[in-house]
Structures are given as structure tokens and as C-alpha cells.
mmCIF file of N, CA and C in Angstrom:
data_model
loop_
_atom_site.group_PDB
_atom_site.id
_atom_site.type_symbol
_atom_site.label_atom_id
_atom_site.label_comp_id
_atom_site.label_asym_id
_atom_site.label_seq_id
_atom_site.Cartn_x
_atom_site.Cartn_y
_atom_site.Cartn_z
ATOM 1 N N UNK A 1 40.934 185.893 94.058
ATOM 2 C CA UNK A 1 41.501 185.351 95.285
ATOM 3 C C UNK A 1 41.226 183.831 95.300
ATOM 4 N N UNK A 2 42.243 183.048 95.590
ATOM 5 C CA UNK A 2 42.079 181.609 95.717
ATOM 6 C C UNK A 2 41.488 181.244 97.068
ATOM 7 N N UNK A 3 40.583 180.284 97.002
ATOM 8 C CA UNK A 3 40.001 179.830 98.300
ATOM 9 C C UNK A 3 40.983 178.886 98.977
ATOM 10 N N UNK A 4 40.984 178.970 100.270
ATOM 11 C CA UNK A 4 41.860 178.114 101.063
ATOM 12 C C UNK A 4 41.187 176.772 101.253
ATOM 13 N N UNK A 5 41.946 175.706 101.026
ATOM 14 C CA UNK A 5 41.388 174.370 101.313
ATOM 15 C C UNK A 5 41.738 174.011 102.742
ATOM 16 N N UNK A 6 40.759 173.478 103.414
ATOM 17 C CA UNK A 6 41.017 173.086 104.816
ATOM 18 C C UNK A 6 41.561 171.709 104.863
ATOM 19 N N UNK A 7 42.595 171.582 105.688
ATOM 20 C CA UNK A 7 43.170 170.235 105.911
ATOM 21 C C UNK A 7 42.436 169.601 107.094
ATOM 22 N N UNK A 8 42.039 168.386 106.878
ATOM 23 C CA UNK A 8 41.348 167.673 107.937
ATOM 24 C C UNK A 8 42.299 166.713 108.621
ATOM 25 N N UNK A 9 42.096 166.513 109.887
ATOM 26 C CA UNK A 9 42.952 165.569 110.638
ATOM 27 C C UNK A 9 42.685 164.157 110.141
ATOM 28 N N UNK A 10 43.629 163.281 110.360
ATOM 29 C CA UNK A 10 43.387 161.868 110.008
ATOM 30 C C UNK A 10 42.176 161.274 110.744
ATOM 31 N N UNK A 11 41.963 161.755 111.998
ATOM 32 C CA UNK A 11 40.791 161.273 112.766
ATOM 33 C C UNK A 11 39.529 161.715 112.034
ATOM 34 N N UNK A 12 39.408 162.955 111.667
ATOM 35 C CA UNK A 12 38.206 163.462 111.006
ATOM 36 C C UNK A 12 37.958 162.692 109.674
ATOM 37 N N UNK A 13 39.017 162.428 108.956
ATOM 38 C CA UNK A 13 38.879 161.684 107.680
ATOM 39 C C UNK A 13 38.355 160.262 107.943
ATOM 40 N N UNK A 14 38.840 159.631 109.029
ATOM 41 C CA UNK A 14 38.402 158.302 109.389
ATOM 42 C C UNK A 14 36.916 158.311 109.787
ATOM 43 N N UNK A 15 36.528 159.328 110.589
ATOM 44 C CA UNK A 15 35.146 159.459 111.037
ATOM 45 C C UNK A 15 34.213 159.599 109.822
ATOM 46 N N UNK A 16 34.588 160.435 108.884
ATOM 47 C CA UNK A 16 33.773 160.652 107.677
ATOM 48 C C UNK A 16 33.640 159.355 106.910
ATOM 49 N N UNK A 17 34.741 158.641 106.708
ATOM 50 C CA UNK A 17 34.707 157.374 105.982
ATOM 51 C C UNK A 17 33.838 156.344 106.689
ATOM 52 N N UNK A 18 33.927 156.247 108.008
ATOM 53 C CA UNK A 18 33.164 155.283 108.761
ATOM 54 C C UNK A 18 31.650 155.618 108.697
ATOM 55 N N UNK A 19 31.298 156.870 108.908
ATOM 56 C CA UNK A 19 29.887 157.255 108.899
ATOM 57 C C UNK A 19 29.266 156.937 107.520
ATOM 58 N N UNK A 20 30.050 157.120 106.464
ATOM 59 C CA UNK A 20 29.542 156.807 105.113
ATOM 60 C C UNK A 20 29.307 155.300 104.932
ATOM 61 N N UNK A 21 29.950 154.488 105.770
ATOM 62 C CA UNK A 21 29.796 153.021 105.645
ATOM 63 C C UNK A 21 28.634 152.447 106.435
ATOM 64 N N UNK A 22 28.045 153.243 107.327
ATOM 65 C CA UNK A 22 26.912 152.727 108.132
ATOM 66 C C UNK A 22 25.783 152.380 107.177
ATOM 67 N N UNK A 23 25.391 151.114 107.190
ATOM 68 C CA UNK A 23 24.323 150.704 106.247
ATOM 69 C C UNK A 23 22.971 151.357 106.519
ATOM 70 N N UNK A 24 22.215 151.526 105.468
ATOM 71 C CA UNK A 24 20.834 152.032 105.571
ATOM 72 C C UNK A 24 20.039 151.128 106.522
ATOM 73 N N UNK A 25 19.298 151.746 107.440
ATOM 74 C CA UNK A 25 18.485 150.958 108.378
ATOM 75 C C UNK A 25 19.261 150.502 109.617
ATOM 76 N N UNK A 26 20.524 150.915 109.722
ATOM 77 C CA UNK A 26 21.308 150.603 110.882
ATOM 78 C C UNK A 26 21.846 151.916 111.469
ATOM 79 N N UNK A 27 22.332 151.824 112.716
ATOM 80 C CA UNK A 27 22.850 152.998 113.375
ATOM 81 C C UNK A 27 24.171 152.666 114.055
ATOM 82 N N UNK A 28 24.934 153.687 114.407
ATOM 83 C CA UNK A 28 26.173 153.508 115.226
ATOM 84 C C UNK A 28 26.063 154.583 116.323
ATOM 85 N N UNK A 29 26.836 154.408 117.353
ATOM 86 C CA UNK A 29 26.910 155.411 118.422
ATOM 87 C C UNK A 29 28.122 156.309 118.166
ATOM 88 N N UNK A 30 28.092 157.485 118.761
ATOM 89 C CA UNK A 30 29.261 158.401 118.646
ATOM 90 C C UNK A 30 30.477 157.706 119.168
ATOM 91 N N UNK A 31 30.357 157.000 120.281
ATOM 92 C CA UNK A 31 31.478 156.275 120.867
ATOM 93 C C UNK A 31 31.994 155.159 119.996
ATOM 94 N N UNK A 32 31.095 154.440 119.362
ATOM 95 C CA UNK A 32 31.501 153.386 118.450
ATOM 96 C C UNK A 32 32.329 153.942 117.294
ATOM 97 N N UNK A 33 31.876 155.015 116.696
ATOM 98 C CA UNK A 33 32.625 155.640 115.622
ATOM 99 C C UNK A 33 33.979 156.121 116.096
ATOM 100 N N UNK A 34 34.001 156.704 117.265
ATOM 101 C CA UNK A 34 35.300 157.198 117.808
ATOM 102 C C UNK A 34 36.255 156.044 118.006
ATOM 103 N N UNK A 35 35.768 154.923 118.577
ATOM 104 C CA UNK A 35 36.683 153.727 118.778
ATOM 105 C C UNK A 35 37.178 153.196 117.436
ATOM 106 N N UNK A 36 36.263 153.077 116.466
ATOM 107 C CA UNK A 36 36.670 152.550 115.168
ATOM 108 C C UNK A 36 37.653 153.468 114.491
ATOM 109 N N UNK A 37 37.558 154.787 114.763
ATOM 110 C CA UNK A 37 38.469 155.754 114.158
ATOM 111 C C UNK A 37 39.782 155.891 114.927
ATOM 112 N N UNK A 38 39.923 155.088 116.004
ATOM 113 C CA UNK A 38 41.169 155.036 116.726
ATOM 114 C C UNK A 38 41.274 155.946 117.924
ATOM 115 N N UNK A 39 40.231 156.620 118.339
ATOM 116 C CA UNK A 39 40.264 157.520 119.493
ATOM 117 C C UNK A 39 39.017 157.240 120.351
ATOM 118 N N UNK A 40 39.095 156.207 121.201
ATOM 119 C CA UNK A 40 37.941 155.753 121.957
ATOM 120 C C UNK A 40 37.331 156.792 122.877
ATOM 121 N N UNK A 41 38.039 157.823 123.244
ATOM 122 C CA UNK A 41 37.493 158.840 124.167
ATOM 123 C C UNK A 41 37.041 160.127 123.426
ATOM 124 N N UNK A 42 36.875 160.017 122.112
ATOM 125 C CA UNK A 42 36.584 161.195 121.327
ATOM 126 C C UNK A 42 35.165 161.247 120.742
ATOM 127 N N UNK A 43 34.193 160.713 121.508
ATOM 128 C CA UNK A 43 32.813 160.698 121.039
ATOM 129 C C UNK A 43 32.318 162.117 120.774
ATOM 130 N N UNK A 44 32.688 163.069 121.613
ATOM 131 C CA UNK A 44 32.276 164.432 121.346
ATOM 132 C C UNK A 44 32.889 164.991 120.048
ATOM 133 N N UNK A 45 34.102 164.573 119.792
ATOM 134 C CA UNK A 45 34.730 164.984 118.559
ATOM 135 C C UNK A 45 33.968 164.466 117.356
ATOM 136 N N UNK A 46 33.443 163.272 117.434
ATOM 137 C CA UNK A 46 32.632 162.723 116.353
ATOM 138 C C UNK A 46 31.413 163.630 116.155
ATOM 139 N N UNK A 47 30.803 164.047 117.230
ATOM 140 C CA UNK A 47 29.653 164.939 117.154
ATOM 141 C C UNK A 47 29.988 166.260 116.437
ATOM 142 N N UNK A 48 31.157 166.823 116.812
ATOM 143 C CA UNK A 48 31.562 168.068 116.136
ATOM 144 C C UNK A 48 31.839 167.844 114.658
ATOM 145 N N UNK A 49 32.429 166.762 114.314
ATOM 146 C CA UNK A 49 32.722 166.474 112.899
ATOM 147 C C UNK A 49 31.406 166.316 112.126
ATOM 148 N N UNK A 50 30.459 165.608 112.718
ATOM 149 C CA UNK A 50 29.140 165.498 112.048
ATOM 150 C C UNK A 50 28.480 166.830 111.916
ATOM 151 N N UNK A 51 28.527 167.652 112.927
ATOM 152 C CA UNK A 51 27.917 168.960 112.856
ATOM 153 C C UNK A 51 28.543 169.856 111.772
ATOM 154 N N UNK A 52 29.849 169.750 111.632
ATOM 155 C CA UNK A 52 30.516 170.663 110.656
ATOM 156 C C UNK A 52 30.664 170.065 109.285
ATOM 157 N N UNK A 53 30.566 168.749 109.097
ATOM 158 C CA UNK A 53 30.864 168.129 107.806
ATOM 159 C C UNK A 53 29.721 167.355 107.143
ATOM 160 N N UNK A 54 28.615 167.205 107.839
ATOM 161 C CA UNK A 54 27.562 166.354 107.277
ATOM 162 C C UNK A 54 27.073 166.841 105.905
ATOM 163 N N UNK A 55 26.831 168.105 105.813
ATOM 164 C CA UNK A 55 26.287 168.633 104.536
ATOM 165 C C UNK A 55 27.362 168.622 103.443
ATOM 166 N N UNK A 56 28.574 169.103 103.760
ATOM 167 C CA UNK A 56 29.597 169.210 102.696
ATOM 168 C C UNK A 56 30.102 167.861 102.250
ATOM 169 N N UNK A 57 29.958 166.824 103.091
ATOM 170 C CA UNK A 57 30.437 165.498 102.729
ATOM 171 C C UNK A 57 29.303 164.502 102.498
ATOM 172 N N UNK A 58 28.073 165.041 102.455
ATOM 173 C CA UNK A 58 26.882 164.200 102.247
ATOM 174 C C UNK A 58 26.837 162.974 103.164
ATOM 175 N N UNK A 59 26.982 163.213 104.471
ATOM 176 C CA UNK A 59 27.017 162.129 105.456
ATOM 177 C C UNK A 59 25.622 161.740 105.901
ATOM 178 N N UNK A 60 25.405 160.459 106.127
ATOM 179 C CA UNK A 60 24.146 159.986 106.697
ATOM 180 C C UNK A 60 24.158 160.230 108.248
ATOM 181 N N UNK A 61 24.228 161.469 108.643
ATOM 182 C CA UNK A 61 24.364 161.836 110.037
ATOM 183 C C UNK A 61 23.276 161.280 110.912
ATOM 184 N N UNK A 62 22.101 161.053 110.354
ATOM 185 C CA UNK A 62 20.990 160.574 111.127
ATOM 186 C C UNK A 62 21.220 159.203 111.691
ATOM 187 N N UNK A 63 22.187 158.477 111.176
ATOM 188 C CA UNK A 63 22.475 157.105 111.625
ATOM 189 C C UNK A 63 23.418 157.059 112.844
ATOM 190 N N UNK A 64 23.781 158.198 113.415
ATOM 191 C CA UNK A 64 24.654 158.217 114.571
ATOM 192 C C UNK A 64 23.860 158.738 115.776
ATOM 193 N N UNK A 65 23.840 157.928 116.821
ATOM 194 C CA UNK A 65 23.038 158.235 118.021
ATOM 195 C C UNK A 65 23.921 158.180 119.262
ATOM 196 N N UNK A 66 23.362 158.505 120.403
ATOM 197 C CA UNK A 66 24.147 158.433 121.633
ATOM 198 C C UNK A 66 24.240 156.998 122.106
ATOM 199 N N UNK A 67 25.001 156.764 123.169
ATOM 200 C CA UNK A 67 25.288 155.401 123.652
ATOM 201 C C UNK A 67 24.068 154.694 124.191
ATOM 202 N N UNK A 68 22.982 155.373 124.457
ATOM 203 C CA UNK A 68 21.736 154.772 124.934
ATOM 204 C C UNK A 68 20.782 154.444 123.812
ATOM 205 N N UNK A 69 21.209 154.673 122.578
ATOM 206 C CA UNK A 69 20.333 154.422 121.428
ATOM 207 C C UNK A 69 19.274 155.516 121.251
ATOM 208 N N UNK A 70 19.591 156.715 121.730
ATOM 209 C CA UNK A 70 18.667 157.839 121.665
ATOM 210 C C UNK A 70 19.141 158.921 120.693
ATOM 211 N N UNK A 71 18.179 159.591 120.133
ATOM 212 C CA UNK A 71 18.486 160.793 119.381
ATOM 213 C C UNK A 71 18.937 161.858 120.406
ATOM 214 N N UNK A 72 20.018 162.520 120.102
ATOM 215 C CA UNK A 72 20.579 163.469 121.060
ATOM 216 C C UNK A 72 19.885 164.828 121.080
ATOM 217 N N UNK A 73 19.203 165.157 119.990
ATOM 218 C CA UNK A 73 18.492 166.454 119.965
ATOM 219 C C UNK A 73 17.281 166.389 120.892
ATOM 220 N N UNK A 74 16.904 167.566 121.380
ATOM 221 C CA UNK A 74 15.669 167.660 122.187
ATOM 222 C C UNK A 74 14.479 167.332 121.285
ATOM 223 N N UNK A 75 13.513 166.570 121.834
ATOM 224 C CA UNK A 75 12.344 166.219 121.035
ATOM 225 C C UNK A 75 11.524 167.371 120.483
ATOM 226 N N UNK A 76 11.752 168.553 121.022
ATOM 227 C CA UNK A 76 10.989 169.721 120.553
ATOM 228 C C UNK A 76 11.659 170.462 119.402
ATOM 229 N N UNK A 77 12.781 169.950 118.884
ATOM 230 C CA UNK A 77 13.514 170.630 117.827
ATOM 231 C C UNK A 77 13.196 170.065 116.455
ATOM 232 N N UNK A 78 13.444 170.867 115.445
ATOM 233 C CA UNK A 78 13.251 170.442 114.063
ATOM 234 C C UNK A 78 14.327 169.381 113.695
ATOM 235 N N UNK A 79 15.534 169.472 114.316
ATOM 236 C CA UNK A 79 16.601 168.504 114.060
ATOM 237 C C UNK A 79 16.177 167.095 114.523
ATOM 238 N N UNK A 80 15.537 167.080 115.696
ATOM 239 C CA UNK A 80 15.018 165.805 116.237
ATOM 240 C C UNK A 80 14.008 165.222 115.269
ATOM 241 N N UNK A 81 13.059 166.025 114.836
ATOM 242 C CA UNK A 81 11.990 165.532 113.932
ATOM 243 C C UNK A 81 12.611 165.019 112.633
ATOM 244 N N UNK A 82 13.599 165.741 112.126
ATOM 245 C CA UNK A 82 14.243 165.345 110.864
ATOM 246 C C UNK A 82 14.980 164.018 111.020
ATOM 247 N N UNK A 83 15.739 163.896 112.098
ATOM 248 C CA UNK A 83 16.526 162.659 112.333
ATOM 249 C C UNK A 83 15.547 161.489 112.469
ATOM 250 N N UNK A 84 14.551 161.608 113.273
ATOM 251 C CA UNK A 84 13.583 160.548 113.466
ATOM 252 C C UNK A 84 12.919 160.162 112.129
ATOM 253 N N UNK A 85 12.503 161.142 111.381
ATOM 254 C CA UNK A 85 11.801 160.901 110.094
ATOM 255 C C UNK A 85 12.748 160.171 109.133
ATOM 256 N N UNK A 86 14.023 160.583 109.057
ATOM 257 C CA UNK A 86 14.958 159.928 108.173
ATOM 258 C C UNK A 86 15.221 158.466 108.576
ATOM 259 N N UNK A 87 15.367 158.228 109.872
ATOM 260 C CA UNK A 87 15.557 156.886 110.355
ATOM 261 C C UNK A 87 14.325 155.992 110.075
ATOM 262 N N UNK A 88 13.161 156.524 110.361
ATOM 263 C CA UNK A 88 11.934 155.735 110.132
ATOM 264 C C UNK A 88 11.762 155.438 108.627
ATOM 265 N N UNK A 89 12.184 156.325 107.787
ATOM 266 C CA UNK A 89 12.103 156.142 106.342
ATOM 267 C C UNK A 89 13.040 154.949 105.909
ATOM 268 N N UNK A 90 14.083 154.712 106.727
ATOM 269 C CA UNK A 90 14.992 153.607 106.460
ATOM 270 C C UNK A 90 14.529 152.312 107.116
ATOM 271 N N UNK A 91 13.421 152.348 107.774
ATOM 272 C CA UNK A 91 12.879 151.123 108.396
ATOM 273 C C UNK A 91 13.183 150.984 109.869
ATOM 274 N N UNK A 92 13.827 151.950 110.464
ATOM 275 C CA UNK A 92 14.128 151.907 111.914
ATOM 276 C C UNK A 92 12.855 152.225 112.690
ATOM 277 N N UNK A 93 12.566 151.401 113.699
ATOM 278 C CA UNK A 93 11.405 151.623 114.556
ATOM 279 C C UNK A 93 11.870 151.949 115.971
ATOM 280 N N UNK A 94 11.206 152.906 116.576
ATOM 281 C CA UNK A 94 11.591 153.364 117.920
ATOM 282 C C UNK A 94 10.802 152.631 118.990
ATOM 283 N N UNK A 95 11.462 152.422 120.126
ATOM 284 C CA UNK A 95 10.813 151.763 121.274
ATOM 285 C C UNK A 95 9.906 152.771 121.982
ATOM 286 N N UNK A 96 10.289 154.021 122.013
ATOM 287 C CA UNK A 96 9.500 155.078 122.622
ATOM 288 C C UNK A 96 9.754 156.380 121.842
ATOM 289 N N UNK A 97 9.529 157.474 122.480
ATOM 290 C CA UNK A 97 9.641 158.773 121.777
ATOM 291 C C UNK A 97 10.992 159.027 121.096
ATOM 292 N N UNK A 98 12.096 158.618 121.680
ATOM 293 C CA UNK A 98 13.424 158.898 121.110
ATOM 294 C C UNK A 98 14.406 157.769 121.184
ATOM 295 N N UNK A 99 13.996 156.567 121.650
ATOM 296 C CA UNK A 99 14.969 155.483 121.841
ATOM 297 C C UNK A 99 14.689 154.326 120.870
ATOM 298 N N UNK A 100 15.767 153.767 120.341
ATOM 299 C CA UNK A 100 15.605 152.582 119.525
ATOM 300 C C UNK A 100 16.401 151.421 120.116
ATOM 301 N N UNK A 101 16.164 150.236 119.646
ATOM 302 C CA UNK A 101 16.773 149.045 120.150
ATOM 303 C C UNK A 101 18.133 148.836 119.514
ATOM 304 N N UNK A 102 19.189 149.151 120.250
ATOM 305 C CA UNK A 102 20.542 149.018 119.726
ATOM 306 C C UNK A 102 20.876 147.560 119.378
ATOM 307 N N UNK A 103 20.338 146.616 120.115
ATOM 308 C CA UNK A 103 20.579 145.201 119.843
ATOM 309 C C UNK A 103 20.115 144.851 118.433
ATOM 310 N N UNK A 104 19.047 145.479 118.017
ATOM 311 C CA UNK A 104 18.464 145.177 116.709
ATOM 312 C C UNK A 104 19.078 146.046 115.575
ATOM 313 N N UNK A 105 19.306 147.304 115.838
ATOM 314 C CA UNK A 105 19.688 148.244 114.780
ATOM 315 C C UNK A 105 21.158 148.658 114.712
ATOM 316 N N UNK A 106 21.946 148.347 115.770
ATOM 317 C CA UNK A 106 23.339 148.842 115.777
ATOM 318 C C UNK A 106 24.171 148.103 114.742
ATOM 319 N N UNK A 107 24.944 148.883 114.014
ATOM 320 C CA UNK A 107 25.888 148.382 112.995
ATOM 321 C C UNK A 107 26.830 147.447 113.718
ATOM 322 N N UNK A 108 27.007 146.245 113.189
ATOM 323 C CA UNK A 108 27.808 145.218 113.844
ATOM 324 C C UNK A 108 29.277 145.287 113.505
ATOM 325 N N UNK A 109 29.756 146.431 113.031
ATOM 326 C CA UNK A 109 31.170 146.586 112.733
ATOM 327 C C UNK A 109 31.946 146.308 114.058
ATOM 328 N N UNK A 110 33.025 145.579 113.930
ATOM 329 C CA UNK A 110 33.811 145.222 115.097
ATOM 330 C C UNK A 110 34.392 146.476 115.732
ATOM 331 N N UNK A 111 34.102 146.686 117.033
ATOM 332 C CA UNK A 111 34.567 147.854 117.704
ATOM 333 C C UNK A 111 35.782 147.571 118.587
ATOM 334 N N UNK A 112 36.248 146.342 118.641
ATOM 335 C CA UNK A 112 37.364 145.980 119.498
ATOM 336 C C UNK A 112 38.664 146.175 118.704
ATOM 337 N N UNK A 113 39.711 146.742 119.371
ATOM 338 C CA UNK A 113 40.992 146.867 118.652
ATOM 339 C C UNK A 113 41.566 145.493 118.352
ATOM 340 N N UNK A 114 42.227 145.342 117.266
ATOM 341 C CA UNK A 114 42.815 144.057 116.849
ATOM 342 C C UNK A 114 44.027 143.714 117.695
ATOM 343 N N UNK A 115 44.675 144.764 118.254
ATOM 344 C CA UNK A 115 45.840 144.560 119.115
ATOM 345 C C UNK A 115 45.794 145.675 120.176
ATOM 346 N N UNK A 116 46.579 145.495 121.242
ATOM 347 C CA UNK A 116 46.645 146.520 122.251
ATOM 348 C C UNK A 116 47.500 147.683 121.762
ATOM 349 N N UNK A 117 46.970 148.896 121.887
ATOM 350 C CA UNK A 117 47.757 150.060 121.466
ATOM 351 C C UNK A 117 48.949 150.253 122.414
ATOM 352 N N UNK A 118 50.000 150.772 121.886
ATOM 353 C CA UNK A 118 51.212 151.045 122.724
ATOM 354 C C UNK A 118 51.226 152.511 123.089
ATOM 355 N N UNK A 119 51.651 152.792 124.308
ATOM 356 C CA UNK A 119 51.788 154.186 124.701
ATOM 357 C C UNK A 119 50.478 154.870 125.053
ATOM 358 N N UNK A 120 50.560 156.129 125.297
ATOM 359 C CA UNK A 120 49.371 156.912 125.621
ATOM 360 C C UNK A 120 48.812 157.529 124.343
ATOM 361 N N UNK A 121 47.556 157.296 124.034
ATOM 362 C CA UNK A 121 46.974 157.885 122.824
ATOM 363 C C UNK A 121 46.898 159.414 122.963
ATOM 364 N N UNK A 122 47.099 160.106 121.860
ATOM 365 C CA UNK A 122 47.012 161.538 121.850
ATOM 366 C C UNK A 122 45.763 162.000 121.123
ATOM 367 N N UNK A 123 45.094 162.985 121.648
ATOM 368 C CA UNK A 123 43.924 163.527 120.970
ATOM 369 C C UNK A 123 44.320 164.461 119.838
ATOM 370 N N UNK A 124 45.607 164.775 119.727
ATOM 371 C CA UNK A 124 46.087 165.751 118.753
ATOM 372 C C UNK A 124 46.775 165.166 117.559
ATOM 373 N N UNK A 125 46.830 163.846 117.444
ATOM 374 C CA UNK A 125 47.538 163.256 116.293
ATOM 375 C C UNK A 125 46.555 162.884 115.235
#
């Protein structure tokens, strides 16, 4: 039996490509990746893509944080401990238990659109 290959949306492919570009020792936010991928209101979608594709696409998932510069996992989880450990190994230092300084560590990739988009953006394209 042949295995079915999954087709990924253009948005998912952009998210994967962008996450792979985040430099070691820097971070991006879910919203930043969503904006750069062309869907500014799809931060949760970025989270789902990371959850489902990080291992299969060898993504540096640990470099994506919430908009406050915090690890989104609960501090009591193994995922939290792993993300923090991976970031610290890259030289990232935390301000407190789960927050880092976005001014210092955020990837400076331009998040502003080069031109105004026309029409209403669709979450399904």
C-alpha cells in the first residue's frame, strides 16, 4: 500500500520556512511568524503547525514564544523545562521564571507589510 503524502497549505509552508530562519539565540513570537507568513491573525495557527510539524521538519520550535516573551507551556511541564533548557543552551537568559527580554532577543526580521493588502484576507487560502 502506498502512503499518502499530505499536502500542506501555502501558509504552513511559509511558517515552516520562517521558523527555520530564526537565528540561534534569538526568538520570534507566534504573532510575528503569522504576520511574516501573510496571516496576521493566525498566531494560533502557527502554534498548531509547530505542534504538528516540529519533529518531522526538524524545526527549532523552542525559538517561538508568546507575545509577552514568555514560554507558553506551564512551568510544571516537561515541555516547559525542555524549551527553557534549549533556549538557555543557545545563550538566551530569562528575566524571571518564564519571561525573556524581547527587546534583546527578538528576531529583527521586518514584520511590517511592504504594501497595503487589498481586500479581505482569507484564513483558508
